[in-house]
CSV table of C-alpha atoms and ligand atoms in Angstrom, one decimal:
chain,number,residue,atom,x,y,z
A,645,UNK,CA,177.5,111.5,136.8
A,646,UNK,CA,179.2,114.9,138.4
A,647,UNK,CA,180.0,115.1,141.8
A,648,UNK,CA,177.1,116.9,143.4
A,649,UNK,CA,177.3,120.0,145.2
A,650,UNK,CA,176.6,119.0,148.8
A,651,UNK,CA,177.9,122.0,150.3
A,652,UNK,CA,175.0,123.2,149.2
A,653,UNK,CA,172.9,124.7,152.6
A,654,UNK,CA,170.4,122.6,152.8
A,655,UNK,CA,166.6,123.9,151.4
A,656,UNK,CA,164.2,125.5,154.1
A,657,UNK,CA,161.4,126.6,152.4
A,658,UNK,CA,157.8,125.2,151.8
A,659,UNK,CA,156.8,121.7,150.2
A,660,UNK,CA,153.5,121.6,147.9
A,661,UNK,CA,152.7,118.3,146.7
A,662,UNK,CA,149.6,117.9,143.7
A,663,UNK,CA,147.5,114.4,144.4
A,664,UNK,CA,146.2,113.6,147.5
A,665,UNK,CA,146.5,109.7,147.4
A,666,UNK,CA,147.9,106.7,148.3
A,667,UNK,CA,151.6,108.1,147.6
A,668,UNK,CA,150.8,111.7,148.2
A,669,UNK,CA,149.5,111.7,151.2
A,670,UNK,CA,151.6,108.9,153.6
A,671,UNK,CA,154.9,110.3,151.5
A,672,UNK,CA,153.8,114.3,152.2
A,673,UNK,CA,153.1,113.0,155.9
A,674,UNK,CA,156.4,111.8,156.8
A,675,UNK,CA,158.3,114.9,154.6
A,676,UNK,CA,156.9,117.2,157.6
A,677,UNK,CA,157.0,114.6,160.6
A,678,UNK,CA,160.8,114.3,159.4
A,679,UNK,CA,162.0,117.6,158.2
A,680,UNK,CA,159.6,120.0,159.9
A,681,UNK,CA,159.2,121.8,156.6
A,682,UNK,CA,155.8,123.3,156.2
A,683,UNK,CA,153.9,121.2,153.7
A,684,UNK,CA,150.7,121.7,151.8
A,685,UNK,CA,149.4,117.9,150.0
A,686,UNK,CA,146.9,119.5,147.1
A,687,UNK,CA,144.3,117.6,145.6
A,688,UNK,CA,141.2,118.6,142.7
A,689,UNK,CA,139.0,116.1,145.0
A,690,UNK,CA,137.3,117.9,147.7
A,691,UNK,CA,135.9,115.1,149.2
A,692,UNK,CA,139.3,113.4,149.2
A,693,UNK,CA,141.3,116.7,151.0
A,694,UNK,CA,138.0,116.7,153.3
A,695,UNK,CA,139.0,113.5,154.4
A,696,UNK,CA,142.2,114.3,155.3
A,697,UNK,CA,141.6,116.5,157.3
A,698,UNK,CA,138.7,114.3,159.1
A,699,UNK,CA,139.4,111.3,161.8
A,700,UNK,CA,138.8,109.0,159.1
A,701,UNK,CA,141.4,109.1,156.8
A,702,UNK,CA,140.6,108.5,153.1
A,703,UNK,CA,143.1,105.2,153.2
A,704,UNK,CA,144.2,102.8,155.5
A,705,UNK,CA,147.9,102.5,155.9
A,706,UNK,CA,148.7,100.7,159.5
A,707,UNK,CA,150.5,103.5,161.5
A,708,UNK,CA,149.3,106.5,159.0
A,709,UNK,CA,146.4,107.7,161.8
A,710,UNK,CA,149.6,108.6,164.2
A,711,UNK,CA,152.2,110.3,161.6
A,712,UNK,CA,148.7,112.8,160.2
A,713,UNK,CA,148.3,113.8,164.2
A,714,UNK,CA,151.4,114.3,165.0
A,715,UNK,CA,151.9,117.2,161.9
A,716,UNK,CA,148.1,118.0,160.9
A,717,UNK,CA,147.9,121.2,161.2
A,718,UNK,CA,151.7,122.2,162.6
A,719,UNK,CA,153.2,121.9,159.7
A,720,UNK,CA,151.2,119.2,157.1
A,721,UNK,CA,148.3,120.8,155.9
A,722,UNK,CA,145.6,119.9,153.0
A,723,UNK,CA,143.7,121.9,150.7
A,724,UNK,CA,142.2,121.8,147.2
A,725,UNK,CA,143.7,125.7,146.6
A,726,UNK,CA,145.9,124.4,144.1
A,727,UNK,CA,147.2,127.5,143.2
A,728,UNK,CA,148.0,129.2,146.3
A,729,UNK,CA,150.0,126.1,147.4
A,730,UNK,CA,152.0,125.7,144.4
A,731,UNK,CA,153.0,129.6,144.2
A,732,UNK,CA,154.3,129.7,148.0
A,733,UNK,CA,156.7,126.7,147.1
A,734,UNK,CA,159.9,126.5,145.6
A,735,UNK,CA,159.7,122.6,145.9
A,736,UNK,CA,156.1,120.8,143.6
A,737,UNK,CA,155.9,116.9,144.1
A,738,UNK,CA,153.2,116.3,141.6
A,739,UNK,CA,151.8,112.5,142.6
A,740,UNK,CA,149.1,112.7,140.4
A,741,UNK,CA,147.2,109.0,138.9
A,742,UNK,CA,148.3,107.9,135.8
A,743,UNK,CA,146.3,104.7,135.2
A,744,UNK,CA,146.8,103.1,131.5
A,745,UNK,CA,145.5,104.7,128.5
A,746,UNK,CA,141.9,103.2,127.7
A,747,UNK,CA,141.3,105.0,124.5
A,748,UNK,CA,143.1,106.1,121.3
A,749,UNK,CA,147.4,105.0,121.0
A,750,UNK,CA,148.2,102.9,123.0
A,751,UNK,CA,145.1,102.2,124.7
A,752,UNK,CA,145.2,99.9,127.2
A,753,UNK,CA,149.2,100.0,127.7
A,754,UNK,CA,150.5,103.5,127.2
A,755,UNK,CA,149.9,105.2,130.7
A,756,UNK,CA,147.5,108.2,130.5
A,757,UNK,CA,149.2,111.6,131.5
A,758,UNK,CA,145.9,113.5,131.5
A,759,UNK,CA,146.0,113.9,135.0
A,760,UNK,CA,150.0,114.6,135.1
A,761,UNK,CA,150.1,117.1,132.4
A,762,UNK,CA,147.0,118.9,134.0
A,763,UNK,CA,149.2,118.7,137.3
A,764,UNK,CA,151.8,120.6,134.6
A,765,UNK,CA,149.6,123.4,133.6
A,766,UNK,CA,148.0,124.5,137.6
A,767,UNK,CA,151.4,124.8,138.2
A,768,UNK,CA,152.6,127.0,134.8
A,769,UNK,CA,149.8,128.7,135.6
A,770,UNK,CA,150.2,129.1,139.5
A,771,UNK,CA,153.9,130.6,138.8
A,772,UNK,CA,153.4,134.3,139.0
A,773,UNK,CA,156.2,137.0,139.3
A,774,UNK,CA,156.9,136.4,143.7
A,775,UNK,CA,156.3,132.9,143.3
A,776,UNK,CA,158.7,131.6,145.6
A,777,UNK,CA,161.4,130.0,144.2
A,778,UNK,CA,164.5,128.3,144.8
A,779,UNK,CA,168.2,130.1,143.7
A,780,UNK,CA,165.8,131.1,140.7
A,781,UNK,CA,164.2,128.6,139.3
A,782,UNK,CA,161.4,126.0,140.7
A,783,UNK,CA,161.9,122.1,141.3
A,784,UNK,CA,159.2,119.9,140.1
A,785,UNK,CA,159.6,116.8,141.4
A,786,UNK,CA,157.8,113.8,139.2
A,787,UNK,CA,156.9,110.9,142.1
A,788,UNK,CA,154.0,110.2,140.0
A,789,UNK,CA,155.5,106.6,138.1
A,790,UNK,CA,155.5,107.8,133.7
A,791,UNK,CA,157.0,106.7,130.8
A,792,UNK,CA,161.1,107.6,130.1
A,793,UNK,CA,161.2,111.5,129.0
A,794,UNK,CA,158.1,112.2,130.8
A,795,UNK,CA,160.8,115.1,132.3
A,796,UNK,CA,161.3,116.2,129.1
A,797,UNK,CA,157.5,116.8,127.9
A,798,UNK,CA,157.0,118.2,131.8
A,799,UNK,CA,159.8,120.7,131.5
A,800,UNK,CA,158.4,121.5,127.7
A,801,UNK,CA,154.8,122.3,129.0
A,802,UNK,CA,156.0,124.5,132.0
A,803,UNK,CA,159.1,126.8,130.1
A,804,UNK,CA,156.2,127.7,127.5
A,805,UNK,CA,153.7,128.4,130.3
A,806,UNK,CA,155.0,130.4,132.6
A,807,UNK,CA,156.2,134.3,132.4
A,808,UNK,CA,159.4,135.5,131.0
A,809,UNK,CA,162.9,134.8,132.9
A,810,UNK,CA,161.3,131.6,136.0
A,811,UNK,CA,163.0,128.6,135.0
A,812,UNK,CA,162.2,125.0,135.9
A,813,UNK,CA,164.1,122.2,137.3
A,814,UNK,CA,162.1,118.8,136.6
A,815,UNK,CA,163.6,115.6,138.8
A,816,UNK,CA,162.3,111.9,138.5
A,817,UNK,CA,161.7,110.5,142.0
A,818,UNK,CA,160.3,107.6,141.7
A,819,UNK,CA,158.2,106.1,145.2
A,820,UNK,CA,159.1,102.7,145.9
A,821,UNK,CA,156.8,102.5,148.8
A,822,UNK,CA,154.2,99.3,149.0
A,823,UNK,CA,150.5,99.4,149.9
A,824,UNK,CA,150.0,97.8,153.5
A,825,UNK,CA,153.7,99.1,154.7
A,826,UNK,CA,154.5,102.3,153.0
A,827,UNK,CA,154.5,103.9,156.7
A,828,UNK,CA,157.1,101.4,157.4
A,829,UNK,CA,159.3,102.0,153.7
A,830,UNK,CA,159.1,106.0,154.6
A,831,UNK,CA,160.6,105.6,157.4
A,832,UNK,CA,163.5,103.5,156.3
A,833,UNK,CA,163.8,103.7,152.4
A,834,UNK,CA,165.8,101.0,150.8
A,835,UNK,CA,166.9,103.9,148.2
A,836,UNK,CA,165.9,107.2,147.7
A,837,UNK,CA,166.4,107.3,143.8
A,838,UNK,CA,166.6,110.9,142.3
A,839,UNK,CA,167.0,111.8,138.8
A,840,UNK,CA,167.8,114.8,137.1
A,841,UNK,CA,170.0,117.3,134.9
A,842,UNK,CA,173.3,117.1,134.7
A,843,UNK,CA,173.5,120.7,134.1
A,844,UNK,CA,174.9,123.4,137.0
A,845,UNK,CA,170.9,123.6,138.0
A,846,UNK,CA,170.4,120.2,137.4
A,847,UNK,CA,172.3,119.4,140.4
A,848,UNK,CA,171.5,122.3,143.2
A,849,UNK,CA,167.9,120.5,142.3
A,850,UNK,CA,169.1,117.1,142.7
A,851,UNK,CA,171.0,118.3,146.1
A,852,UNK,CA,168.2,120.6,147.3
A,853,UNK,CA,165.8,117.5,147.5
A,854,UNK,CA,168.1,115.1,148.5
A,855,UNK,CA,168.6,117.8,151.5
A,856,UNK,CA,164.7,116.7,152.2
A,857,UNK,CA,165.7,113.7,152.7
A,858,UNK,CA,169.1,113.4,154.0
A,859,UNK,CA,166.6,114.5,157.4
A,860,UNK,CA,166.4,111.2,158.2
A,861,UNK,CA,167.5,108.4,154.9
A,862,UNK,CA,171.2,108.3,155.5
A,863,UNK,CA,173.3,109.7,152.6
A,864,UNK,CA,174.5,106.2,151.2
A,865,UNK,CA,170.7,105.0,150.3
A,866,UNK,CA,169.9,108.4,148.3
A,867,UNK,CA,171.2,107.0,145.3
A,868,UNK,CA,171.3,109.9,142.1
A,869,UNK,CA,171.1,109.7,138.3
A,870,UNK,CA,170.0,111.0,135.8
A,871,UNK,CA,166.6,111.3,134.6
A,872,UNK,CA,166.1,108.3,132.5
A,873,UNK,CA,167.6,106.1,134.5
A,874,UNK,CA,164.7,106.9,137.4
A,875,UNK,CA,162.2,107.0,135.5
A,876,UNK,CA,162.7,103.6,133.6
A,877,UNK,CA,164.2,101.9,137.0
A,878,UNK,CA,160.8,102.7,138.9
A,879,UNK,CA,158.8,100.7,135.9
A,880,UNK,CA,161.5,98.2,136.0
A,881,UNK,CA,161.2,97.5,139.8
A,882,UNK,CA,157.5,96.6,139.5
A,883,UNK,CA,158.3,95.0,136.4
A,884,UNK,CA,161.0,92.1,139.0
A,885,UNK,CA,158.2,92.0,141.3
A,886,UNK,CA,155.2,91.1,139.2
A,887,UNK,CA,157.2,88.9,137.6
A,888,UNK,CA,158.5,86.7,140.8
A,889,UNK,CA,154.9,86.0,141.5
A,890,UNK,CA,154.0,85.2,139.0
A,891,UNK,CA,156.6,82.3,138.6
A,892,UNK,CA,155.9,81.4,141.6
A,893,UNK,CA,152.7,81.3,140.7
A,894,UNK,CA,152.6,79.1,137.7
A,895,UNK,CA,155.2,76.5,139.9
A,896,UNK,CA,151.7,76.2,142.2
A,897,UNK,CA,149.7,74.9,139.3
A,898,UNK,CA,152.4,72.5,138.9
A,899,UNK,CA,152.9,71.7,142.4
A,900,UNK,CA,149.3,70.9,142.8
A,901,UNK,CA,149.5,68.9,139.2
A,902,UNK,CA,152.6,66.9,140.7
A,903,UNK,CA,151.4,66.4,144.6
A,904,UNK,CA,154.5,68.8,145.1
A,905,UNK,CA,154.0,71.5,147.8
A,906,UNK,CA,154.9,75.5,146.7
A,907,UNK,CA,156.0,77.0,150.0
A,908,UNK,CA,158.7,74.0,150.7
A,909,UNK,CA,159.4,74.4,146.8
A,910,UNK,CA,159.7,78.4,147.9
A,911,UNK,CA,161.8,78.0,150.9
A,912,UNK,CA,164.2,76.1,149.5
A,913,UNK,CA,164.8,77.7,146.3
A,914,UNK,CA,164.4,80.9,148.8
A,915,UNK,CA,167.2,80.5,150.5
A,916,UNK,CA,169.6,80.3,148.0
A,917,UNK,CA,171.3,83.9,148.3
A,918,UNK,CA,171.2,84.5,144.2
A,919,UNK,CA,167.3,84.4,144.8
A,920,UNK,CA,166.2,85.2,148.3
A,921,UNK,CA,163.0,84.9,149.8
A,922,UNK,CA,161.0,87.5,149.6
A,923,UNK,CA,158.3,87.4,146.5
A,924,UNK,CA,157.8,83.7,146.7
A,925,UNK,CA,154.6,83.4,148.2
A,926,UNK,CA,151.5,82.3,146.0
A,927,UNK,CA,148.8,83.0,146.1
A,928,UNK,CA,145.2,84.1,143.2
A,929,UNK,CA,147.3,86.7,141.4
A,930,UNK,CA,148.6,90.3,142.0
A,931,UNK,CA,146.4,92.9,142.3
A,932,UNK,CA,147.1,97.0,143.1
A,933,UNK,CA,147.3,99.8,141.2
A,934,UNK,CA,150.7,99.8,139.8
A,935,UNK,CA,151.9,96.2,138.9
A,936,UNK,CA,149.5,95.2,135.6
A,937,UNK,CA,149.9,99.2,134.1
A,938,UNK,CA,153.7,99.6,134.9
A,939,UNK,CA,154.2,96.2,133.3
A,940,UNK,CA,151.4,97.5,130.6
A,941,UNK,CA,153.6,100.6,130.3
A,942,UNK,CA,157.0,98.9,130.0
A,943,UNK,CA,155.4,96.8,126.9
A,944,UNK,CA,153.9,99.9,125.6
A,945,UNK,CA,158.2,101.4,126.0
A,946,UNK,CA,159.3,98.0,124.4
A,947,UNK,CA,157.0,98.1,121.5
A,948,UNK,CA,157.3,101.5,120.2
A,949,UNK,CA,161.0,100.8,120.4
A,950,UNK,CA,160.7,98.4,117.8
A,951,UNK,CA,161.6,95.3,120.8
A,952,UNK,CA,159.1,93.1,119.9
A,953,UNK,CA,160.3,89.9,122.0
A,954,UNK,CA,161.4,92.3,124.9
A,955,UNK,CA,158.2,93.6,125.1
A,956,UNK,CA,156.2,89.7,124.9
A,957,UNK,CA,158.7,88.4,127.6
A,958,UNK,CA,157.0,91.0,130.2
A,959,UNK,CA,153.8,90.8,128.4
A,960,UNK,CA,153.5,87.1,129.8
A,961,UNK,CA,154.0,87.8,133.2
A,962,UNK,CA,150.9,89.5,133.2
A,963,UNK,CA,149.3,86.3,131.2
A,964,UNK,CA,150.3,84.3,133.5
A,965,UNK,CA,148.5,86.4,135.6
A,966,UNK,CA,145.7,86.3,134.4
A,967,UNK,CA,145.7,82.5,134.1
A,968,UNK,CA,145.9,82.5,137.7
A,969,UNK,CA,142.7,84.2,138.9
A,970,UNK,CA,140.8,82.4,136.4
A,971,UNK,CA,142.2,78.8,137.3
A,972,UNK,CA,141.5,80.0,141.6
A,973,UNK,CA,137.7,80.5,140.4
A,974,UNK,CA,137.4,77.4,138.4
A,975,UNK,CA,139.5,75.1,140.8
A,976,UNK,CA,136.6,76.1,143.3
A,977,UNK,CA,134.2,75.4,140.8
A,978,UNK,CA,135.0,72.4,140.0
A,979,UNK,CA,136.2,71.4,143.5
A,980,UNK,CA,132.1,72.1,145.0
A,981,UNK,CA,131.5,68.8,142.5
A,982,UNK,CA,131.2,71.4,139.2
A,983,UNK,CA,128.2,73.1,140.7
A,984,UNK,CA,128.2,76.3,142.8
A,985,UNK,CA,124.4,77.5,141.5
A,986,UNK,CA,122.8,79.0,144.9
A,987,UNK,CA,126.1,77.6,147.4
A,988,UNK,CA,126.7,80.5,149.7
A,989,UNK,CA,130.2,81.5,149.7
A,990,UNK,CA,131.3,83.9,152.0
A,991,UNK,CA,134.9,85.8,150.9
A,992,UNK,CA,137.5,87.0,153.3
A,993,UNK,CA,139.1,89.9,152.1
A,994,UNK,CA,138.6,91.8,149.6
A,995,UNK,CA,141.8,94.5,148.9
A,996,UNK,CA,144.4,93.6,146.4
A,997,UNK,CA,146.8,92.7,149.6
A,998,UNK,CA,146.6,92.8,153.3
A,999,UNK,CA,146.8,95.6,155.2
A,1000,UNK,CA,145.0,98.0,152.4
A,1001,UNK,CA,141.9,99.2,152.0
A,1002,UNK,CA,142.8,99.4,148.0
A,1003,UNK,CA,140.9,97.3,145.9
A,1004,UNK,CA,142.1,98.2,142.9
A,1005,UNK,CA,142.5,95.6,140.2
A,1006,UNK,CA,141.9,93.1,143.3
A,1007,UNK,CA,141.9,89.8,142.3
A,1008,UNK,CA,139.4,89.1,144.6
A,1009,UNK,CA,136.7,91.0,141.4
A,1010,UNK,CA,137.8,88.0,138.8
A,1011,UNK,CA,137.9,85.6,141.3
A,1012,UNK,CA,133.5,87.1,142.5
A,1013,UNK,CA,133.2,87.5,138.9
A,1014,UNK,CA,133.6,84.0,137.9
A,1015,UNK,CA,131.6,82.6,141.2
A,1016,UNK,CA,128.5,84.9,140.2
A,1017,UNK,CA,128.4,84.4,136.8
A,1018,UNK,CA,127.9,80.8,138.1
A,1019,UNK,CA,125.2,81.9,140.1
A,1020,UNK,CA,126.9,81.8,143.8
A,1021,UNK,CA,125.7,83.7,146.0
A,1022,UNK,CA,128.4,86.0,147.4
A,1023,UNK,CA,129.2,87.0,150.2
A,1024,UNK,CA,132.1,89.2,150.6
A,1025,UNK,CA,133.8,90.5,154.0
A,1026,UNK,CA,137.2,93.3,154.3
A,1027,UNK,CA,138.8,94.8,156.9
A,1028,UNK,CA,139.0,97.5,155.4
A,1029,UNK,CA,135.1,98.9,156.9
A,1030,UNK,CA,137.0,100.3,159.9
A,1031,UNK,CA,140.2,100.2,161.1
A,1032,UNK,CA,138.6,98.3,164.5
A,1033,UNK,CA,137.5,95.8,162.5
A,1034,UNK,CA,140.7,94.9,161.2
A,1035,UNK,CA,141.1,91.0,161.8
A,1036,UNK,CA,143.4,88.0,160.9
A,1037,UNK,CA,141.1,85.7,159.1
A,1038,UNK,CA,143.6,82.8,160.7
A,1039,UNK,CA,142.0,83.7,164.4
A,1040,UNK,CA,138.0,83.1,163.4
A,1041,UNK,CA,136.7,80.6,165.4
A,1042,UNK,CA,136.1,78.0,162.8
A,1043,UNK,CA,134.5,75.3,164.9
A,1044,UNK,CA,131.6,77.8,165.5
A,1045,UNK,CA,132.0,78.0,162.1
A,1046,UNK,CA,131.6,74.5,160.5
A,1047,UNK,CA,128.5,74.0,162.5
A,1048,UNK,CA,126.8,76.4,160.8
A,1049,UNK,CA,128.0,75.2,156.8
A,1050,UNK,CA,126.7,73.0,154.4
A,1051,UNK,CA,128.1,69.5,154.4
A,1052,UNK,CA,131.0,68.9,152.6
A,1053,UNK,CA,132.1,72.4,153.7
A,1054,UNK,CA,134.8,73.7,151.9
A,1055,UNK,CA,137.6,76.4,152.5
A,1056,UNK,CA,139.6,77.3,149.6
A,1057,UNK,CA,142.6,79.2,150.8
A,1058,UNK,CA,144.4,81.4,148.3
A,1059,UNK,CA,146.9,83.1,150.4
A,1060,UNK,CA,148.3,79.7,152.4
A,1061,UNK,CA,147.3,81.5,155.6
A,1062,UNK,CA,145.5,79.2,157.5
A,1063,UNK,CA,146.0,75.8,159.5
A,1064,UNK,CA,145.4,73.4,156.9
A,1065,UNK,CA,146.0,70.1,159.4
A,1066,UNK,CA,143.6,72.0,162.1
A,1067,UNK,CA,141.1,72.8,159.8
A,1068,UNK,CA,140.9,69.0,158.3
A,1069,UNK,CA,140.5,68.0,161.5
A,1070,UNK,CA,137.5,70.0,162.7
A,1071,UNK,CA,136.2,68.3,159.3
A,1072,UNK,CA,136.7,70.9,156.3
A,1073,UNK,CA,137.8,70.1,153.3
A,1074,UNK,CA,140.5,72.8,152.5
A,1075,UNK,CA,142.4,73.2,149.4
A,1076,UNK,CA,145.6,76.0,148.9
A,1077,UNK,CA,147.2,77.0,146.5
A,1078,UNK,CA,150.0,75.3,144.7
A,1079,UNK,CA,149.1,72.5,147.4
A,1080,UNK,CA,148.7,68.9,147.0
A,1081,UNK,CA,145.3,68.2,145.7
A,1082,UNK,CA,143.6,66.7,149.3
A,1083,UNK,CA,139.9,67.5,147.4
A,1084,UNK,CA,138.0,64.9,145.7
A,1085,UNK,CA,137.4,66.5,141.9
A,1086,UNK,CA,134.5,65.7,140.7
A,1087,UNK,CA,134.4,67.3,137.4
A,1088,UNK,CA,133.3,67.3,133.9
A,1089,UNK,CA,134.9,69.7,132.4
B,162,NAI,P1,145.6,108.3,143.6
B,162,NAI,O1,144.9,107.8,142.7
B,162,NAI,O2,145.0,107.6,145.0
B,162,NAI,O3,146.0,109.9,144.1
B,162,NAI,C1,145.6,110.6,143.0
B,162,NAI,C2,145.0,111.7,143.3
B,162,NAI,O4,145.7,112.9,142.1
B,162,NAI,C3,143.7,111.3,143.2
B,162,NAI,O5,143.1,111.7,144.3
B,162,NAI,C4,143.4,112.7,142.2
B,162,NAI,O6,142.1,113.4,142.2
B,162,NAI,C5,144.6,113.9,141.9
B,162,NAI,N1,144.7,114.3,141.2
B,162,NAI,C6,144.8,114.3,139.6
B,162,NAI,N2,145.1,114.8,138.9
B,162,NAI,C7,145.3,116.3,140.0
B,162,NAI,C8,145.6,117.9,139.1
B,162,NAI,N3,145.3,118.1,138.1
B,162,NAI,N4,145.7,118.3,140.6
B,162,NAI,C9,145.4,118.0,141.6
B,162,NAI,N5,145.0,116.7,141.9
B,162,NAI,C10,145.1,115.5,140.8
B,162,NAI,O7,146.8,108.0,142.9
B,162,NAI,P2,148.2,107.1,143.7
B,162,NAI,O8,148.3,105.4,144.0
B,162,NAI,O9,148.7,108.0,144.9
B,162,NAI,O10,149.2,107.2,142.5
B,162,NAI,C11,149.9,108.0,142.4
B,162,NAI,C12,150.9,107.6,141.2
B,162,NAI,O11,151.8,107.1,142.1
B,162,NAI,C13,150.7,106.6,140.4
B,162,NAI,O12,151.5,107.1,139.1
B,162,NAI,C14,151.3,105.5,140.4
B,162,NAI,O13,152.0,105.1,139.7
B,162,NAI,C15,152.5,105.7,141.8
B,162,NAI,N6,152.6,105.3,142.5
B,162,NAI,C16,151.7,104.4,143.2
B,162,NAI,C17,151.8,103.9,144.2
B,162,NAI,C18,151.0,103.1,145.5
B,162,NAI,O14,151.0,102.3,146.3
B,162,NAI,N7,149.2,103.5,145.4
B,162,NAI,C19,153.4,103.3,145.0
B,162,NAI,C20,154.4,104.0,144.1
B,162,NAI,C21,154.0,104.7,143.0
């Protein structure tokens, strides 16, 4: 890669972000806080924008409210006026949803780029003579996770629909934040990846965006690449993380069958620096809006390139995840004497992981579905309801809960967060995933 011109003056204009969701909202709040630049986040969804402008933000993230309070109305704005915000900003982030396509070619695998193309068309419509430009062009930044080569398609839509003489530079700047730790991730990112064209204008655009992040991210963590590498890196990062979860979940079943303990195994292998300790916690399966959709997208890319074996390899990560969700539901039914018909079952936690209110693709959906199919009476509690209700489930008064329950009183700890010995001493029958079977299972199936 050609040396980027770091001597270029930093970007000082306005910033716009299309899409006020889990990524657009927190990311732009952080950009506003750290740079002091004027940032406007726009969305077609008025309800969502109203919520961003209210005391009850549309998403829960630890620390988010404080960041928004410090910046909103000063240099951070939320609006439904897409055109005005696009017109006034020379850097426009696109952070719209890119779900799995549910129709036509690539159904169930490819990314649905409808929202993304809608955003591209809004940008070209709003780019009229007199619109804000940087060095004669607008910089459009892909924040959404998209298939490889989407930037080329974006450039085509933009360039063919804007006034003569206006030029665009499309950059890929995938977001690596994780829900639940978004503010910490944004405050100290492991890396900021910026992909762009290697032309003179492309390099100037890369450097303009890098100068925004350089307000708080050390330069050595701002990694520059060509646009296709940046686009692919995001899909691959999520595929690797999900693969680790499926690997440890696969082994949790073996642990149960052999009397080994998955936490002991994870700790033993995680101390190997080549493996590392993170993402080795077994659970009822990964969820969230990204992992499954991004792997399916990767699978589709491989299939489109004729790489059948590579596609099959990554597909297995999802198959294992589905298997884990199914088998946790079955474990519950089997353990409770093969019938949960009419039994009252409390489900603690419905979001796809801790510290988020996001329930998209949560394994709890499948597990509750299994229990409802078996005619159980399911009651769900999740701290997403309001922030001040955030508990940790391990601190509940389990003795009191035990006293009110039918006996035998069962607990199925899908995250292995409870103190199993203590709960057993109270009298519970407790089964964790990947733990030696402690319950006598009566199952005919
Ligand atoms: P989201 O669904 O929470 O938010 C997307 C927003 O874009 C919605 O509010 C929608 O109304 C708006 N929108 C759609 N089309 C629009 C248009 N043409 N004009 C204006 N607004 C429009 O999605 P989320 O979770 O923020 O994800 C956005 C992208 O970031 C996706 O590609 C996702 O894969 C990626 N991503 C998500 C992460 C996450 O943790 N949620 C992490 C990293 C990347």
